[in-house]
Amino acid sequence: MPATGRPEPERERITEGEVESELQRFGKAIEVVAGKLSKTAENLRASGSEEEAGIFEFHVEMAEDPELASAVEERLRNLQSPERAVLAVGEEYAAQFAAMDEYMAARADDVRDVTAQISAQLMGQGDSGFETLQTPSVVLAQTLAPSDTARIKEGMALGFVTAKGSRTSHVSIMARSMGIPAVVGVGPGLDEALDAQTVALDGGEGYAVADPDADTVARFERMSAALAEERAALDEYRHVEASTSDGRRIEVAANLGAASEAEDALEWGAEGVGLFRTEFLFMERDDLPSEDEQYEAYSAVARAFGEKPVIVRTLDVGGDKNLPGVDQTPEENPFLGWRGIRMSLDTPELFKPQLRAILRAAVHGNLEVMFPMVADVGELKAAKAMLQESRRELESEGVEIGEVETGVMIETPAAAVCAEELAKESAFFSVGTNDLVQYTLAADRGSERLRRLQNADHPAVLALIRKTCKAASAAGIPVGVCGEAAGEPEMIPKLIDLGVTELSMAAPQIPRAKKVVSEL
Ligand code: PEP
Ligand code: MG
């Protein structure tokens, strides 16, 4: 069921002495909300979604409307709390719109939405509505950015349905690790479901039914029971150390998006963390986490996994992942833009605290560091030099640090082609098939129209993985896969044949992957 679940203000009145400071807070809240809305509009425009961008631009105008501001000010001077006043003015506007022509009537919900965001901002509840979701719901959206999904409280999303997206877009990846179904890329079909009270989802087959009839509900219930049975049958594989029948030991690890997922991943049978996507730590908030906050998060995962290896990937922002608090000028081609290691090397003020936090946290476990989006050995050397610099700084400050190995994601065709050179500078490789596929086949990983090409089982991609494994084997370093292909039963035998020895995936997929390996 769709729900925005915005909270009601608890405070109705303010005192005479609070008027001026509350007016200032109100002005600031407008600024924050308008800023975020216009950033969303810019991003949508940059990604070619002109129509949606127009809606957000209209929302910016509404948020900044001087008449709205003076109507709220008047109420505030009459000692109504600003969070209540802005909602009340929003309702007045909405009623006026509703009485006009059809076009304006449709704007009533827009003004309610904008004023609710300002009210939520005033109550310290952020802007997106995702963090205030208070009823477990199926979330329906045109598109869901990682920063949206990262803000949803645990247990509040029962599933996702989006108009845009594909199997390897981040909304699918996050749903997989949250263990919830996602039906993505439904296109205009989404509109039919927007008013539904109930939505039935089949994440496996990729379809959703709005307001299902009793027969459909019964069918979905049977499917869900069968799925639960299938999962239970896999339980015996959770803690197996998987090997193929010819004796190749394959380590099966988890991809994490947050430190809080660590315990769960261990329960699913993770033998380590093949990919800790640290950018989500940065996305579930409006400001940047400090070195100490990062240290706490990395330490928590290191402690939870003990001797088991944990690969911490440095910030991979850009593409479809934006960072609140960092000025990212919209780009024509964000996936080909200022992403991953490119951004980290250009912003030492962001990169160094992260490296320092990883080095400090390494005292508590077996951490390894991995760099994303590397295209040549120069980038790897520069990143390693920054790591070394951070190490020296900490040593001279007398801060305790641990040993960390450094590895590289092979997710650009350039990295695969240069694997021999990169191997000389790396302790391990991890193939990011999601990006390797999109860059090799020139097929946007988020496009619902390019499903045929979003396929790691393509001869060009397999050739690059083969080349990577050969170079790694010659250098005596291991190769893992941490893209979605690692958890796909039909891809696992192929990856192992190519020489991959570690598979890292959304934790709920681990038992099935171990079973597949054990039966090879
Ligand atoms: C990948 O590209 O395969 C990968 C694992 O990284 P991300 O999905 O976070 O881009
Ligand atoms: Mg990637």
Short mmCIF file of C-alpha atoms in Angstrom, two decimals, residues 21-510:
data_model
loop_
_atom_site.label_atom_id
_atom_site.label_comp_id
_atom_site.label_asym_id
_atom_site.label_seq_id
_atom_site.Cartn_x
_atom_site.Cartn_y
_atom_site.Cartn_z
CA SER A 21 13.64 32.80 15.82
CA GLU A 22 10.80 30.65 14.44
CA LEU A 23 10.50 32.99 11.45
CA GLN A 24 14.16 32.44 10.79
CA ARG A 25 13.79 28.68 11.13
CA PHE A 26 10.91 28.80 8.70
CA GLY A 27 13.02 30.73 6.17
CA LYS A 28 15.81 28.19 6.54
CA ALA A 29 13.42 25.26 6.10
CA ILE A 30 12.18 26.74 2.81
CA GLU A 31 15.77 27.14 1.67
CA VAL A 32 16.66 23.53 2.48
CA VAL A 33 13.53 22.06 0.89
CA ALA A 34 13.77 24.25 -2.22
CA GLY A 35 17.48 23.40 -2.52
CA LYS A 36 16.82 19.69 -2.40
CA LEU A 37 13.92 19.90 -4.81
CA SER A 38 15.96 21.86 -7.30
CA LYS A 39 18.83 19.38 -7.01
CA THR A 40 16.39 16.58 -7.78
CA ALA A 41 15.11 18.59 -10.76
CA GLU A 42 18.66 19.14 -12.02
CA ASN A 43 19.50 15.45 -11.71
CA LEU A 44 16.33 14.43 -13.50
CA ARG A 45 16.99 16.89 -16.28
CA ALA A 46 20.58 15.67 -16.59
CA SER A 47 19.31 12.10 -16.90
CA GLY A 48 16.87 13.12 -19.63
CA SER A 49 13.67 12.96 -17.55
CA GLU A 50 12.40 16.35 -18.70
CA GLU A 51 8.82 15.90 -17.60
CA GLU A 52 9.63 14.84 -14.03
CA ALA A 53 12.22 17.63 -13.81
CA GLY A 54 9.47 20.11 -14.68
CA ILE A 55 7.34 18.84 -11.79
CA PHE A 56 10.14 19.35 -9.32
CA GLU A 57 10.90 22.80 -10.71
CA PHE A 58 7.25 23.68 -10.16
CA HIS A 59 7.61 22.39 -6.57
CA VAL A 60 10.59 24.71 -6.08
CA GLU A 61 8.45 27.66 -7.19
CA MET A 62 5.73 26.63 -4.75
CA ALA A 63 8.18 26.27 -1.85
CA GLU A 64 9.59 29.72 -2.58
CA ASP A 65 6.24 31.39 -3.24
CA PRO A 66 6.28 34.75 -1.36
CA GLU A 67 2.51 34.65 -0.79
CA LEU A 68 2.79 31.30 0.92
CA ALA A 69 5.60 32.69 3.08
CA SER A 70 3.62 35.76 4.13
CA ALA A 71 0.49 33.70 4.89
CA VAL A 72 2.60 31.49 7.16
CA GLU A 73 4.25 34.54 8.72
CA GLU A 74 0.86 35.99 9.60
CA ARG A 75 -0.16 32.78 11.36
CA LEU A 76 3.20 32.62 13.08
CA ARG A 77 2.75 36.14 14.42
CA ASN A 78 -0.55 34.88 15.79
CA LEU A 79 1.54 32.32 17.66
CA GLN A 80 0.74 29.24 15.61
CA SER A 81 3.75 26.90 15.32
CA PRO A 82 5.39 27.16 11.89
CA GLU A 83 5.12 23.39 11.27
CA ARG A 84 1.34 23.62 11.81
CA ALA A 85 0.98 26.97 10.02
CA VAL A 86 2.62 25.80 6.80
CA LEU A 87 0.37 22.73 6.68
CA ALA A 88 -2.70 24.90 7.28
CA VAL A 89 -1.72 27.33 4.51
CA GLY A 90 -1.02 24.35 2.25
CA GLU A 91 -4.56 23.08 2.88
CA GLU A 92 -6.01 26.54 2.09
CA TYR A 93 -4.12 26.63 -1.20
CA ALA A 94 -5.10 23.06 -2.00
CA ALA A 95 -8.79 23.88 -1.43
CA GLN A 96 -8.51 26.91 -3.74
CA PHE A 97 -6.82 24.83 -6.45
CA ALA A 98 -9.40 22.07 -6.10
CA ALA A 99 -12.18 24.59 -6.86
CA MET A 100 -10.52 25.71 -10.13
CA ASP A 101 -10.27 23.90 -13.45
CA GLU A 102 -9.11 20.30 -13.83
CA TYR A 103 -5.48 21.24 -14.37
CA MET A 104 -5.29 23.38 -11.24
CA ALA A 105 -7.23 20.79 -9.22
CA ALA A 106 -4.43 18.36 -9.92
CA ARG A 107 -2.00 20.84 -8.33
CA ALA A 108 -3.71 20.48 -4.93
CA ASP A 109 -1.64 17.38 -4.13
CA ASP A 110 1.53 19.16 -5.22
CA VAL A 111 1.03 21.99 -2.77
CA ARG A 112 0.15 19.53 0.02
CA ASP A 113 3.32 17.60 -0.74
CA VAL A 114 5.56 20.68 -0.73
CA THR A 115 4.11 22.16 2.45
CA ALA A 116 4.33 18.76 4.16
CA GLN A 117 8.02 18.66 3.27
CA ILE A 118 8.59 22.10 4.77
CA SER A 119 6.68 21.06 7.88
CA ALA A 120 8.71 17.84 8.18
CA GLN A 121 11.91 19.84 7.76
CA LEU A 122 10.81 22.13 10.60
CA MET A 123 10.22 19.09 12.76
CA GLY A 124 13.74 17.88 12.04
CA GLN A 125 12.41 15.03 9.92
CA GLY A 126 14.19 15.71 6.66
CA ASP A 127 12.51 16.15 3.35
CA SER A 128 11.98 13.06 1.36
CA GLY A 129 9.11 11.37 3.13
CA PHE A 130 10.98 8.07 2.92
CA GLU A 131 12.43 8.41 6.39
CA THR A 132 9.00 9.17 7.81
CA LEU A 133 7.36 6.07 6.37
CA GLN A 134 5.63 4.68 9.41
CA THR A 135 3.42 1.93 8.06
CA PRO A 136 4.97 -1.10 6.37
CA SER A 137 4.18 -0.34 2.74
CA VAL A 138 4.93 -1.16 -0.85
CA VAL A 139 6.76 1.88 -2.21
CA LEU A 140 5.73 3.00 -5.68
CA ALA A 141 7.91 5.53 -7.46
CA GLN A 142 9.04 6.66 -10.88
CA THR A 143 12.56 5.95 -9.76
CA LEU A 144 14.20 5.34 -6.40
CA ALA A 145 17.67 6.70 -5.81
CA PRO A 146 19.93 4.90 -3.34
CA SER A 147 19.66 7.96 -1.09
CA ASP A 148 15.86 7.41 -0.98
CA THR A 149 15.98 3.72 -0.17
CA ALA A 150 18.79 4.27 2.35
CA ARG A 151 16.47 6.55 4.32
CA ILE A 152 13.63 4.07 4.73
CA LYS A 153 13.49 2.70 8.26
CA GLU A 154 14.03 -1.03 8.66
CA GLY A 155 10.86 -3.04 8.12
CA MET A 156 8.89 -0.16 6.59
CA ALA A 157 9.34 -1.18 2.94
CA LEU A 158 7.56 -4.38 1.96
CA GLY A 159 8.53 -4.05 -1.67
CA PHE A 160 9.35 -1.60 -4.45
CA VAL A 161 7.62 -0.93 -7.77
CA THR A 162 9.34 1.57 -10.04
CA ALA A 163 8.69 2.86 -13.54
CA LYS A 164 12.39 2.98 -14.31
CA GLY A 165 15.27 0.66 -13.54
CA SER A 166 16.63 -2.80 -14.20
CA ARG A 167 18.00 -5.90 -12.42
CA THR A 168 21.32 -4.20 -11.70
CA SER A 169 20.08 -0.72 -10.89
CA HIS A 170 20.62 0.17 -7.27
CA VAL A 171 16.98 -0.11 -6.27
CA SER A 172 17.10 -3.82 -7.23
CA ILE A 173 20.40 -4.34 -5.46
CA MET A 174 19.09 -2.77 -2.27
CA ALA A 175 15.84 -4.74 -2.40
CA ARG A 176 17.84 -7.96 -2.75
CA SER A 177 19.90 -7.20 0.34
CA MET A 178 16.79 -6.11 2.27
CA GLY A 179 15.20 -9.43 1.28
CA ILE A 180 12.13 -7.74 -0.21
CA PRO A 181 10.65 -8.04 -3.72
CA ALA A 182 11.18 -5.34 -6.31
CA VAL A 183 9.44 -4.97 -9.65
CA VAL A 184 11.35 -2.40 -11.62
CA GLY A 185 11.08 -0.85 -15.05
CA VAL A 186 7.28 -1.18 -15.33
CA GLY A 187 7.16 2.05 -17.35
CA PRO A 188 3.79 3.81 -17.65
CA GLY A 189 2.17 0.73 -16.05
CA LEU A 190 3.07 2.35 -12.73
CA ASP A 191 0.28 4.89 -13.16
CA GLU A 192 -2.36 2.16 -12.91
CA ALA A 193 -1.08 1.16 -9.49
CA LEU A 194 -0.75 4.64 -7.98
CA ASP A 195 -4.24 4.72 -6.47
CA ALA A 196 -4.24 1.09 -5.40
CA GLN A 197 -4.83 0.18 -1.79
CA THR A 198 -3.10 -3.17 -2.12
CA VAL A 199 -0.36 -4.35 -4.45
CA ALA A 200 0.75 -7.94 -4.99
CA LEU A 201 4.37 -8.35 -6.16
CA ASP A 202 6.24 -11.16 -7.79
CA GLY A 203 9.85 -10.04 -7.64
CA GLY A 204 11.05 -13.28 -9.27
CA GLU A 205 9.00 -12.93 -12.44
CA GLY A 206 8.97 -9.15 -12.22
CA TYR A 207 5.33 -8.14 -12.23
CA ALA A 208 2.86 -6.47 -9.90
CA VAL A 209 -0.94 -6.59 -9.63
CA ALA A 210 -2.81 -3.55 -8.35
CA ASP A 211 -5.78 -4.24 -6.07
CA PRO A 212 -5.70 -8.01 -6.71
CA ASP A 213 -8.97 -9.99 -6.53
CA ALA A 214 -9.44 -12.83 -4.05
CA ASP A 215 -8.21 -15.50 -6.50
CA THR A 216 -5.02 -13.57 -7.20
CA VAL A 217 -4.41 -13.02 -3.49
CA ALA A 218 -4.82 -16.75 -2.89
CA ARG A 219 -2.39 -17.52 -5.73
CA PHE A 220 0.20 -15.11 -4.33
CA GLU A 221 -0.22 -16.61 -0.88
CA ARG A 222 0.47 -20.07 -2.30
CA MET A 223 3.53 -18.75 -4.12
CA SER A 224 4.78 -17.07 -0.99
CA ALA A 225 4.37 -20.28 1.05
CA ALA A 226 6.27 -22.25 -1.63
CA LEU A 227 9.05 -19.69 -1.55
CA ALA A 228 9.30 -19.90 2.24
CA GLU A 229 9.56 -23.70 1.93
CA GLU A 230 12.26 -23.40 -0.70
CA ARG A 231 14.19 -21.02 1.55
CA ALA A 232 13.85 -23.34 4.53
CA ALA A 233 15.25 -26.20 2.44
CA LEU A 234 18.32 -24.09 1.74
CA ASP A 235 18.95 -23.45 5.43
CA GLU A 236 21.26 -26.45 5.73
CA TYR A 237 23.65 -24.71 3.31
CA ARG A 238 23.99 -21.52 5.33
CA HIS A 239 27.12 -22.50 7.19
CA VAL A 240 28.62 -24.92 4.68
CA GLU A 241 32.15 -24.20 3.36
CA ALA A 242 31.36 -24.65 -0.30
CA SER A 243 33.70 -26.56 -2.63
CA THR A 244 33.19 -27.99 -6.09
CA SER A 245 33.42 -31.78 -6.51
CA ASP A 246 36.91 -31.37 -8.01
CA GLY A 247 38.03 -29.67 -4.80
CA ARG A 248 37.96 -25.96 -5.66
CA ARG A 249 37.06 -24.05 -2.50
CA ILE A 250 34.82 -21.07 -3.24
CA GLU A 251 34.40 -18.45 -0.57
CA VAL A 252 30.86 -17.06 -0.43
CA ALA A 253 30.65 -13.60 1.08
CA ALA A 254 28.10 -10.84 1.55
CA ASN A 255 27.70 -7.41 0.03
CA LEU A 256 26.81 -4.90 2.74
CA GLY A 257 25.33 -1.42 2.45
CA ALA A 258 25.41 -0.63 6.18
CA ALA A 259 27.21 -1.78 9.31
CA SER A 260 23.84 -2.80 10.75
CA GLU A 261 23.57 -5.56 8.12
CA ALA A 262 26.64 -7.40 9.44
CA GLU A 263 24.98 -9.72 11.98
CA ASP A 264 22.26 -10.67 9.55
CA ALA A 265 24.85 -11.46 6.88
CA LEU A 266 26.70 -13.77 9.28
CA GLU A 267 23.47 -15.58 9.99
CA TRP A 268 22.92 -16.13 6.29
CA GLY A 269 26.35 -17.79 6.26
CA ALA A 270 28.65 -15.03 4.97
CA GLU A 271 32.29 -16.08 5.12
CA GLY A 272 33.38 -12.49 4.87
CA VAL A 273 32.32 -9.24 3.22
CA GLY A 274 33.27 -9.08 -0.44
CA LEU A 275 31.94 -5.57 -0.82
CA PHE A 276 31.02 -3.02 1.82
CA ARG A 277 29.38 -0.21 -0.14
CA THR A 278 30.43 2.64 2.14
CA GLU A 279 28.66 5.33 0.14
CA PHE A 280 25.34 4.38 1.73
CA LEU A 281 26.75 5.49 5.05
CA PHE A 282 27.06 8.92 3.46
CA MET A 283 23.65 8.87 1.83
CA GLU A 284 21.28 8.23 4.69
CA ARG A 285 21.90 11.73 6.04
CA ASP A 286 22.15 15.37 4.96
CA ASP A 287 25.71 16.05 6.08
CA LEU A 288 28.96 14.13 5.76
CA PRO A 289 29.95 11.58 8.40
CA SER A 290 33.09 12.50 10.31
CA GLU A 291 36.21 10.33 10.41
CA ASP A 292 35.16 9.13 13.87
CA GLU A 293 31.67 8.19 12.74
CA GLN A 294 33.13 6.25 9.84
CA TYR A 295 35.63 4.61 12.18
CA GLU A 296 32.72 3.40 14.35
CA ALA A 297 30.86 1.95 11.37
CA TYR A 298 33.90 0.15 9.91
CA SER A 299 34.97 -1.07 13.36
CA ALA A 300 31.52 -2.52 13.98
CA VAL A 301 31.73 -4.61 10.80
CA ALA A 302 35.37 -5.58 11.49
CA ARG A 303 34.47 -6.75 15.01
CA ALA A 304 31.38 -8.64 13.84
CA PHE A 305 33.41 -10.57 11.25
CA GLY A 306 36.50 -11.12 13.40
CA GLU A 307 39.13 -12.96 11.35
CA LYS A 308 36.91 -13.21 8.31
CA PRO A 309 37.97 -10.75 5.60
CA VAL A 310 35.97 -7.57 5.11
CA ILE A 311 36.55 -5.62 1.91
CA VAL A 312 35.73 -1.97 2.46
CA ARG A 313 35.17 -0.19 -0.83
CA THR A 314 36.00 3.47 -0.75
CA LEU A 315 33.33 5.99 -1.70
CA ASP A 316 31.67 5.21 -5.01
CA VAL A 317 29.51 8.27 -5.54
CA GLY A 318 28.43 9.66 -8.88
CA GLY A 319 26.43 7.82 -11.55
CA ASP A 320 23.02 7.37 -9.91
CA LYS A 321 24.45 7.90 -6.42
CA ASN A 322 24.58 11.49 -5.31
CA LEU A 323 25.93 12.76 -2.07
CA PRO A 324 24.00 15.26 -0.02
CA GLY A 325 26.51 17.78 1.26
CA VAL A 326 28.82 17.58 -1.75
CA ASP A 327 28.54 19.92 -4.67
CA GLN A 328 28.09 17.64 -7.65
CA THR A 329 27.46 19.66 -10.76
CA PRO A 330 24.95 17.78 -12.92
CA GLU A 331 26.64 15.96 -15.76
CA GLU A 332 25.46 15.03 -19.24
CA ASN A 333 26.52 11.42 -18.71
CA PRO A 334 26.77 10.80 -14.96
CA PHE A 335 27.74 7.13 -15.35
CA LEU A 336 30.67 8.26 -17.50
CA GLY A 337 31.44 11.12 -15.21
CA TRP A 338 32.99 12.12 -11.93
CA ARG A 339 32.51 8.79 -10.17
CA GLY A 340 34.26 6.57 -7.68
CA ILE A 341 38.01 6.92 -7.47
CA ARG A 342 37.98 9.92 -9.84
CA MET A 343 36.00 11.92 -7.33
CA SER A 344 37.93 10.59 -4.32
CA LEU A 345 41.29 11.55 -5.81
CA ASP A 346 39.99 15.04 -6.58
CA THR A 347 38.58 15.57 -3.08
CA PRO A 348 41.18 14.53 -0.51
CA GLU A 349 39.08 16.27 2.14
CA LEU A 350 36.52 13.50 1.55
CA PHE A 351 38.90 10.66 0.76
CA LYS A 352 41.53 11.04 3.47
CA PRO A 353 39.16 10.87 6.47
CA GLN A 354 37.71 7.70 4.97
CA LEU A 355 41.14 6.12 4.51
CA ARG A 356 42.15 7.14 8.02
CA ALA A 357 38.96 5.67 9.45
CA ILE A 358 39.57 2.36 7.62
CA LEU A 359 43.19 2.16 8.86
CA ARG A 360 42.09 2.84 12.43
CA ALA A 361 39.21 0.35 12.27
CA ALA A 362 41.53 -2.34 10.88
CA VAL A 363 42.81 -2.85 14.44
CA HIS A 364 39.51 -4.57 15.23
CA GLY A 365 39.44 -7.19 12.51
CA ASN A 366 40.57 -8.21 9.06
CA LEU A 367 39.87 -5.20 6.84
CA GLU A 368 40.92 -4.79 3.24
CA VAL A 369 40.46 -1.69 1.16
CA MET A 370 39.21 -1.63 -2.42
CA PHE A 371 39.05 1.20 -4.95
CA PRO A 372 36.08 1.55 -7.34
CA MET A 373 35.98 2.68 -10.99
CA VAL A 374 39.71 2.42 -11.54
CA ALA A 375 40.62 2.82 -15.22
CA ASP A 376 44.41 2.74 -15.08
CA VAL A 377 47.35 1.96 -12.88
CA GLY A 378 48.06 5.65 -12.32
CA GLU A 379 44.78 6.01 -10.40
CA LEU A 380 45.57 2.96 -8.32
CA LYS A 381 49.03 4.28 -7.50
CA ALA A 382 47.63 7.69 -6.56
CA ALA A 383 45.02 6.10 -4.30
CA LYS A 384 47.64 3.90 -2.66
CA ALA A 385 49.85 6.94 -2.14
CA MET A 386 47.00 8.66 -0.31
CA LEU A 387 46.52 5.58 1.82
CA GLN A 388 50.21 5.61 2.62
CA GLU A 389 50.09 9.31 3.46
CA SER A 390 47.14 8.67 5.81
CA ARG A 391 49.07 5.82 7.41
CA ARG A 392 52.08 8.08 8.06
CA GLU A 393 49.92 10.87 9.46
CA LEU A 394 48.23 8.51 11.89
CA GLU A 395 51.55 7.02 12.94
CA SER A 396 53.01 10.44 13.62
CA GLU A 397 49.90 11.31 15.63
CA GLY A 398 50.50 8.17 17.68
CA VAL A 399 47.15 6.66 16.63
CA GLU A 400 46.90 2.88 16.54
CA ILE A 401 46.32 1.44 13.07
CA GLY A 402 45.97 -2.01 11.51
CA GLU A 403 47.34 -3.65 8.38
CA VAL A 404 45.14 -3.44 5.30
CA GLU A 405 45.64 -5.08 1.92
CA THR A 406 44.60 -3.05 -1.12
CA GLY A 407 42.64 -4.33 -4.07
CA VAL A 408 40.90 -3.02 -7.16
CA MET A 409 37.45 -3.37 -8.59
CA ILE A 410 37.54 -4.55 -12.15
CA GLU A 411 34.46 -2.77 -13.43
CA THR A 412 35.70 -0.71 -16.35
CA PRO A 413 36.77 -2.48 -19.54
CA ALA A 414 40.01 -0.49 -19.24
CA ALA A 415 40.81 -2.13 -15.90
CA ALA A 416 40.24 -5.60 -17.35
CA VAL A 417 42.43 -4.79 -20.35
CA CYS A 418 45.15 -3.43 -18.03
CA ALA A 419 44.73 -6.27 -15.50
CA GLU A 420 48.35 -7.41 -15.80
CA GLU A 421 49.68 -4.02 -14.79
CA LEU A 422 47.07 -3.56 -12.07
CA ALA A 423 47.80 -7.00 -10.64
CA LYS A 424 51.36 -5.92 -9.89
CA GLU A 425 49.98 -3.24 -7.57
CA SER A 426 47.06 -5.19 -6.04
CA ALA A 427 46.53 -7.86 -3.40
CA PHE A 428 43.24 -8.93 -4.99
CA PHE A 429 40.74 -8.16 -7.73
CA SER A 430 36.98 -8.01 -7.44
CA VAL A 431 34.95 -7.95 -10.62
CA GLY A 432 32.02 -5.54 -10.52
CA THR A 433 29.90 -7.13 -13.21
CA ASN A 434 27.12 -4.54 -12.91
CA ASP A 435 29.33 -1.77 -14.21
CA LEU A 436 31.57 -3.98 -16.30
CA VAL A 437 28.50 -5.06 -18.28
CA GLN A 438 27.18 -1.52 -18.73
CA TYR A 439 30.51 -0.13 -19.87
CA THR A 440 31.50 -3.09 -22.07
CA LEU A 441 28.16 -3.32 -23.83
CA ALA A 442 27.45 0.43 -23.75
CA ALA A 443 24.13 -0.37 -22.05
CA ASP A 444 22.95 1.84 -19.18
CA ARG A 445 22.48 -0.46 -16.19
CA GLY A 446 19.34 1.41 -15.13
CA SER A 447 17.51 1.35 -18.44
CA GLU A 448 14.39 -0.78 -18.55
CA ARG A 449 14.68 -1.00 -22.33
CA LEU A 450 18.09 -2.62 -22.48
CA ARG A 451 17.41 -5.84 -20.58
CA ARG A 452 18.79 -7.96 -23.40
CA LEU A 453 22.17 -6.31 -23.00
CA GLN A 454 22.24 -6.23 -19.19
CA ASN A 455 23.81 -9.61 -19.19
CA ALA A 456 27.12 -10.73 -17.72
CA ASP A 457 26.83 -13.90 -19.80
CA HIS A 458 27.89 -12.03 -22.92
CA PRO A 459 31.00 -13.20 -24.78
CA ALA A 460 32.62 -9.75 -24.52
CA VAL A 461 32.12 -9.59 -20.75
CA LEU A 462 33.25 -13.19 -20.25
CA ALA A 463 36.37 -12.47 -22.31
CA LEU A 464 37.25 -9.56 -20.04
CA ILE A 465 36.69 -11.64 -16.90
CA ARG A 466 38.84 -14.39 -18.41
CA LYS A 467 41.63 -11.90 -19.09
CA THR A 468 41.34 -10.58 -15.53
CA CYS A 469 41.58 -14.07 -14.04
CA LYS A 470 44.59 -14.95 -16.20
CA ALA A 471 46.46 -11.81 -15.12
CA ALA A 472 45.56 -12.44 -11.49
CA SER A 473 46.63 -16.04 -11.63
CA ALA A 474 49.99 -15.07 -13.17
CA ALA A 475 50.51 -12.57 -10.34
CA GLY A 476 49.27 -15.04 -7.70
CA ILE A 477 46.35 -12.92 -6.48
CA PRO A 478 42.71 -14.02 -6.03
CA VAL A 479 39.72 -12.81 -8.06
CA GLY A 480 36.26 -12.36 -6.60
CA VAL A 481 33.03 -11.18 -8.16
CA CYS A 482 30.85 -8.74 -6.27
CA GLY A 483 28.40 -7.69 -8.98
CA GLU A 484 24.91 -9.20 -9.13
CA ALA A 485 26.14 -12.02 -11.40
CA ALA A 486 27.88 -13.57 -8.36
CA GLY A 487 24.50 -14.53 -6.89
CA GLU A 488 22.92 -15.84 -10.09
CA PRO A 489 22.81 -19.66 -10.13
CA GLU A 490 23.31 -19.86 -13.90
CA MET A 491 26.37 -17.56 -13.79
CA ILE A 492 28.14 -19.22 -10.84
CA PRO A 493 29.53 -22.25 -12.76
CA LYS A 494 30.76 -19.99 -15.56
CA LEU A 495 32.54 -17.62 -13.17
CA ILE A 496 34.20 -20.51 -11.34
CA ASP A 497 35.32 -22.00 -14.67
CA LEU A 498 36.96 -18.70 -15.52
CA GLY A 499 38.98 -18.85 -12.30
CA VAL A 500 36.94 -16.83 -9.80
CA THR A 501 37.38 -18.09 -6.20
CA GLU A 502 35.18 -15.71 -4.24
CA LEU A 503 31.53 -14.77 -4.80
CA SER A 504 29.98 -11.89 -2.94
CA MET A 505 26.26 -11.16 -3.01
CA ALA A 506 23.18 -9.93 -1.15
CA ALA A 507 23.20 -11.98 2.05
CA PRO A 508 19.85 -13.76 1.50
CA GLN A 509 21.29 -15.29 -1.69
CA ILE A 510 24.21 -16.98 0.11
#
